[in-house]
Amino acid sequence: ILVKEDRAAMDHGLETRAPFLDRDGAEFALSLPSSLKVKKDETKILFKHACKQYWPSEIQTRGKQGFDGPYKVWLGFSEVEMLLKQVFSKEGKLRRLLPGLTYSQISIKNYETWNLMTLGIWLDHHDVSI
């Protein structure tokens, strides 16, 4: 099933992670009391403690990091700006789907703008009636 998951993820440009798949390890983890695995705002307690000697302190204490692409940079490219104008135009399918959306709302270059643009491109390239 990992091969299928990997192919499906790659086919759609997704980054996925497989969990630890060792059966004995999984059974051991399931047998542990919750207090060794999770507290109010801390997870993987026992796992982190077991790996502590292998990780530098800056890794142990840092917060979660995502796998975002450099969408803020991409949104600054003139070619992408043209796509934004096209996707957010009054004639575009995205504006029919989200009639309250205006071009001025995308002046802030953020992840929401990137997602809306990619949705708009997808809508424009597929036979979707809105």
PDB file of C-alpha atoms in Angstrom:
ATOM      1  CA  ILE A   1       0.000   0.000   0.000  1.00  0.00           C
ATOM      2  CA  LEU A   2       2.942   2.384   0.490  1.00  0.00           C
ATOM      3  CA  VAL A   3       3.741   2.255  -3.220  1.00  0.00           C
ATOM      4  CA  LYS A   4       0.145   3.184  -4.066  1.00  0.00           C
ATOM      5  CA  GLU A   5       0.132   5.993  -1.515  1.00  0.00           C
ATOM      6  CA  ASP A   6       3.445   7.322  -2.814  1.00  0.00           C
ATOM      7  CA  ARG A   7       2.314   7.262  -6.447  1.00  0.00           C
ATOM      8  CA  ALA A   8      -1.023   8.900  -5.630  1.00  0.00           C
ATOM      9  CA  ALA A   9       0.715  11.608  -3.620  1.00  0.00           C
ATOM     10  CA  MET A  10       3.291  12.297  -6.333  1.00  0.00           C
ATOM     11  CA  ASP A  11       0.560  12.354  -8.983  1.00  0.00           C
ATOM     12  CA  HIS A  12      -1.116  15.213  -7.131  1.00  0.00           C
ATOM     13  CA  GLY A  13       2.016  17.040  -5.955  1.00  0.00           C
ATOM     14  CA  LEU A  14       1.519  16.142  -2.306  1.00  0.00           C
ATOM     15  CA  GLU A  15       4.120  15.576   0.379  1.00  0.00           C
ATOM     16  CA  THR A  16       3.110  12.664   2.569  1.00  0.00           C
ATOM     17  CA  ARG A  17       4.797  10.801   5.360  1.00  0.00           C
ATOM     18  CA  ALA A  18       4.470   7.163   6.232  1.00  0.00           C
ATOM     19  CA  PRO A  19       4.202   6.377   9.955  1.00  0.00           C
ATOM     20  CA  PHE A  20       6.553   4.028  11.691  1.00  0.00           C
ATOM     21  CA  LEU A  21       5.516   0.675  10.278  1.00  0.00           C
ATOM     22  CA  ASP A  22       7.293  -1.772  12.555  1.00  0.00           C
ATOM     23  CA  ARG A  23       4.565  -3.996  13.999  1.00  0.00           C
ATOM     24  CA  ASP A  24       6.347  -4.573  17.304  1.00  0.00           C
ATOM     25  CA  GLY A  25       7.003  -0.857  17.638  1.00  0.00           C
ATOM     26  CA  ALA A  26       3.376  -0.011  16.900  1.00  0.00           C
ATOM     27  CA  GLU A  27       2.094  -2.601  19.399  1.00  0.00           C
ATOM     28  CA  PHE A  28       4.497  -1.276  22.022  1.00  0.00           C
ATOM     29  CA  ALA A  29       3.331   2.313  21.424  1.00  0.00           C
ATOM     30  CA  LEU A  30      -0.305   1.253  21.661  1.00  0.00           C
ATOM     31  CA  SER A  31       0.357  -0.524  24.955  1.00  0.00           C
ATOM     32  CA  LEU A  32       1.765   2.625  26.612  1.00  0.00           C
ATOM     33  CA  PRO A  33      -0.403   4.836  28.798  1.00  0.00           C
ATOM     34  CA  SER A  34      -1.437   8.127  27.206  1.00  0.00           C
ATOM     35  CA  SER A  35       0.513  10.088  29.814  1.00  0.00           C
ATOM     36  CA  LEU A  36       3.776   8.838  28.241  1.00  0.00           C
ATOM     37  CA  LYS A  37       2.677   9.939  24.772  1.00  0.00           C
ATOM     38  CA  VAL A  38       0.659  13.123  25.108  1.00  0.00           C
ATOM     39  CA  LYS A  39       0.248  15.951  27.596  1.00  0.00           C
ATOM     40  CA  LYS A  40      -1.760  19.157  27.349  1.00  0.00           C
ATOM     41  CA  ASP A  41       0.336  20.817  24.637  1.00  0.00           C
ATOM     42  CA  GLU A  42       3.102  18.293  24.073  1.00  0.00           C
ATOM     43  CA  THR A  43       3.036  15.227  21.853  1.00  0.00           C
ATOM     44  CA  LYS A  44       5.343  12.260  21.203  1.00  0.00           C
ATOM     45  CA  ILE A  45       6.777  12.595  24.702  1.00  0.00           C
ATOM     46  CA  LEU A  46       8.427   9.191  25.021  1.00  0.00           C
ATOM     47  CA  PHE A  47       9.638   9.251  21.410  1.00  0.00           C
ATOM     48  CA  LYS A  48      11.279  12.657  21.870  1.00  0.00           C
ATOM     49  CA  HIS A  49      12.864  11.560  25.144  1.00  0.00           C
ATOM     50  CA  ALA A  50      14.246   8.400  23.513  1.00  0.00           C
ATOM     51  CA  CYS A  51      15.765  10.416  20.638  1.00  0.00           C
ATOM     52  CA  LYS A  52      17.013  13.310  22.765  1.00  0.00           C
ATOM     53  CA  GLN A  53      20.640  12.202  22.651  1.00  0.00           C
ATOM     54  CA  TYR A  54      20.606  12.228  18.842  1.00  0.00           C
ATOM     55  CA  TRP A  55      19.028  15.667  18.278  1.00  0.00           C
ATOM     56  CA  PRO A  56      20.691  19.051  18.861  1.00  0.00           C
ATOM     57  CA  SER A  57      18.885  21.252  21.391  1.00  0.00           C
ATOM     58  CA  GLU A  58      17.746  23.730  18.715  1.00  0.00           C
ATOM     59  CA  ILE A  59      15.819  20.929  17.002  1.00  0.00           C
ATOM     60  CA  GLN A  60      14.381  19.655  20.269  1.00  0.00           C
ATOM     61  CA  THR A  61      12.895  23.017  21.187  1.00  0.00           C
ATOM     62  CA  ARG A  62      11.754  24.417  17.838  1.00  0.00           C
ATOM     63  CA  GLY A  63       8.142  24.451  16.790  1.00  0.00           C
ATOM     64  CA  LYS A  64       6.544  22.604  13.919  1.00  0.00           C
ATOM     65  CA  GLN A  65       7.600  23.573  10.439  1.00  0.00           C
ATOM     66  CA  GLY A  66       5.527  23.140   7.323  1.00  0.00           C
ATOM     67  CA  PHE A  67       6.534  22.307   3.787  1.00  0.00           C
ATOM     68  CA  ASP A  68       5.321  25.522   2.171  1.00  0.00           C
ATOM     69  CA  GLY A  69       6.661  26.483  -1.177  1.00  0.00           C
ATOM     70  CA  PRO A  70       7.958  30.024  -1.698  1.00  0.00           C
ATOM     71  CA  TYR A  71       4.492  31.221  -2.744  1.00  0.00           C
ATOM     72  CA  LYS A  72       5.177  34.812  -1.615  1.00  0.00           C
ATOM     73  CA  VAL A  73       8.058  34.971  -4.090  1.00  0.00           C
ATOM     74  CA  TRP A  74       5.992  33.273  -6.808  1.00  0.00           C
ATOM     75  CA  LEU A  75       3.120  35.722  -6.298  1.00  0.00           C
ATOM     76  CA  GLY A  76       5.554  38.547  -7.061  1.00  0.00           C
ATOM     77  CA  PHE A  77       6.404  37.257 -10.562  1.00  0.00           C
ATOM     78  CA  SER A  78       4.865  39.259 -13.405  1.00  0.00           C
ATOM     79  CA  GLU A  79       3.610  36.058 -15.063  1.00  0.00           C
ATOM     80  CA  VAL A  80       1.770  35.094 -11.883  1.00  0.00           C
ATOM     81  CA  GLU A  81       0.379  38.605 -11.566  1.00  0.00           C
ATOM     82  CA  MET A  82      -1.138  38.169 -15.040  1.00  0.00           C
ATOM     83  CA  LEU A  83      -2.645  34.845 -13.937  1.00  0.00           C
ATOM     84  CA  LEU A  84      -4.092  36.525 -10.852  1.00  0.00           C
ATOM     85  CA  LYS A  85      -5.766  39.206 -12.969  1.00  0.00           C
ATOM     86  CA  GLN A  86      -7.169  36.546 -15.282  1.00  0.00           C
ATOM     87  CA  VAL A  87      -8.413  34.271 -12.504  1.00  0.00           C
ATOM     88  CA  PHE A  88      -9.930  37.102 -10.458  1.00  0.00           C
ATOM     89  CA  SER A  89     -11.553  38.820 -13.444  1.00  0.00           C
ATOM     90  CA  LYS A  90     -15.306  39.358 -13.349  1.00  0.00           C
ATOM     91  CA  GLU A  91     -15.712  36.818 -16.157  1.00  0.00           C
ATOM     92  CA  GLY A  92     -13.716  34.114 -14.365  1.00  0.00           C
ATOM     93  CA  LYS A  93     -15.280  30.974 -12.904  1.00  0.00           C
ATOM     94  CA  LEU A  94     -13.756  31.736  -9.518  1.00  0.00           C
ATOM     95  CA  ARG A  95     -15.734  34.989  -9.248  1.00  0.00           C
ATOM     96  CA  ARG A  96     -18.920  33.091 -10.157  1.00  0.00           C
ATOM     97  CA  LEU A  97     -18.127  30.548  -7.446  1.00  0.00           C
ATOM     98  CA  LEU A  98     -17.210  33.266  -4.928  1.00  0.00           C
ATOM     99  CA  PRO A  99     -19.163  36.355  -6.051  1.00  0.00           C
ATOM    100  CA  GLY A 100     -18.050  38.524  -3.114  1.00  0.00           C
ATOM    101  CA  LEU A 101     -14.383  38.129  -4.028  1.00  0.00           C
ATOM    102  CA  THR A 102     -12.665  41.186  -5.495  1.00  0.00           C
ATOM    103  CA  TYR A 103      -9.312  41.676  -7.161  1.00  0.00           C
ATOM    104  CA  SER A 104      -8.323  44.182  -4.484  1.00  0.00           C
ATOM    105  CA  GLN A 105      -8.521  41.390  -1.889  1.00  0.00           C
ATOM    106  CA  ILE A 106      -5.509  39.680  -3.429  1.00  0.00           C
ATOM    107  CA  SER A 107      -3.177  42.623  -2.925  1.00  0.00           C
ATOM    108  CA  ILE A 108      -1.956  40.814   0.174  1.00  0.00           C
ATOM    109  CA  LYS A 109       0.362  38.110  -1.090  1.00  0.00           C
ATOM    110  CA  ASN A 110      -0.460  35.212   1.206  1.00  0.00           C
ATOM    111  CA  TYR A 111      -1.253  31.518   1.143  1.00  0.00           C
ATOM    112  CA  GLU A 112      -4.977  32.192   0.760  1.00  0.00           C
ATOM    113  CA  THR A 113      -4.308  34.184  -2.406  1.00  0.00           C
ATOM    114  CA  TRP A 114      -2.131  31.377  -3.775  1.00  0.00           C
ATOM    115  CA  ASN A 115      -4.811  28.775  -3.013  1.00  0.00           C
ATOM    116  CA  LEU A 116      -7.552  30.873  -4.593  1.00  0.00           C
ATOM    117  CA  MET A 117      -5.428  31.418  -7.683  1.00  0.00           C
ATOM    118  CA  THR A 118      -4.724  27.708  -8.098  1.00  0.00           C
ATOM    119  CA  LEU A 119      -8.415  26.928  -7.590  1.00  0.00           C
ATOM    120  CA  GLY A 120      -9.290  29.532 -10.213  1.00  0.00           C
ATOM    121  CA  ILE A 121      -6.794  28.083 -12.687  1.00  0.00           C
ATOM    122  CA  TRP A 122      -8.196  24.611 -12.089  1.00  0.00           C
ATOM    123  CA  LEU A 123     -11.758  25.840 -12.614  1.00  0.00           C
ATOM    124  CA  ASP A 124     -10.762  27.607 -15.833  1.00  0.00           C
ATOM    125  CA  HIS A 125      -9.126  24.467 -17.211  1.00  0.00           C
ATOM    126  CA  HIS A 126     -11.893  22.013 -16.356  1.00  0.00           C
ATOM    127  CA  ASP A 127     -15.419  21.720 -17.618  1.00  0.00           C
ATOM    128  CA  VAL A 128     -17.113  22.856 -14.449  1.00  0.00           C
ATOM    129  CA  SER A 129     -20.491  24.535 -14.534  1.00  0.00           C
ATOM    130  CA  ILE A 130     -20.986  27.119 -11.828  1.00  0.00           C
TER     131      ILE A 130
END
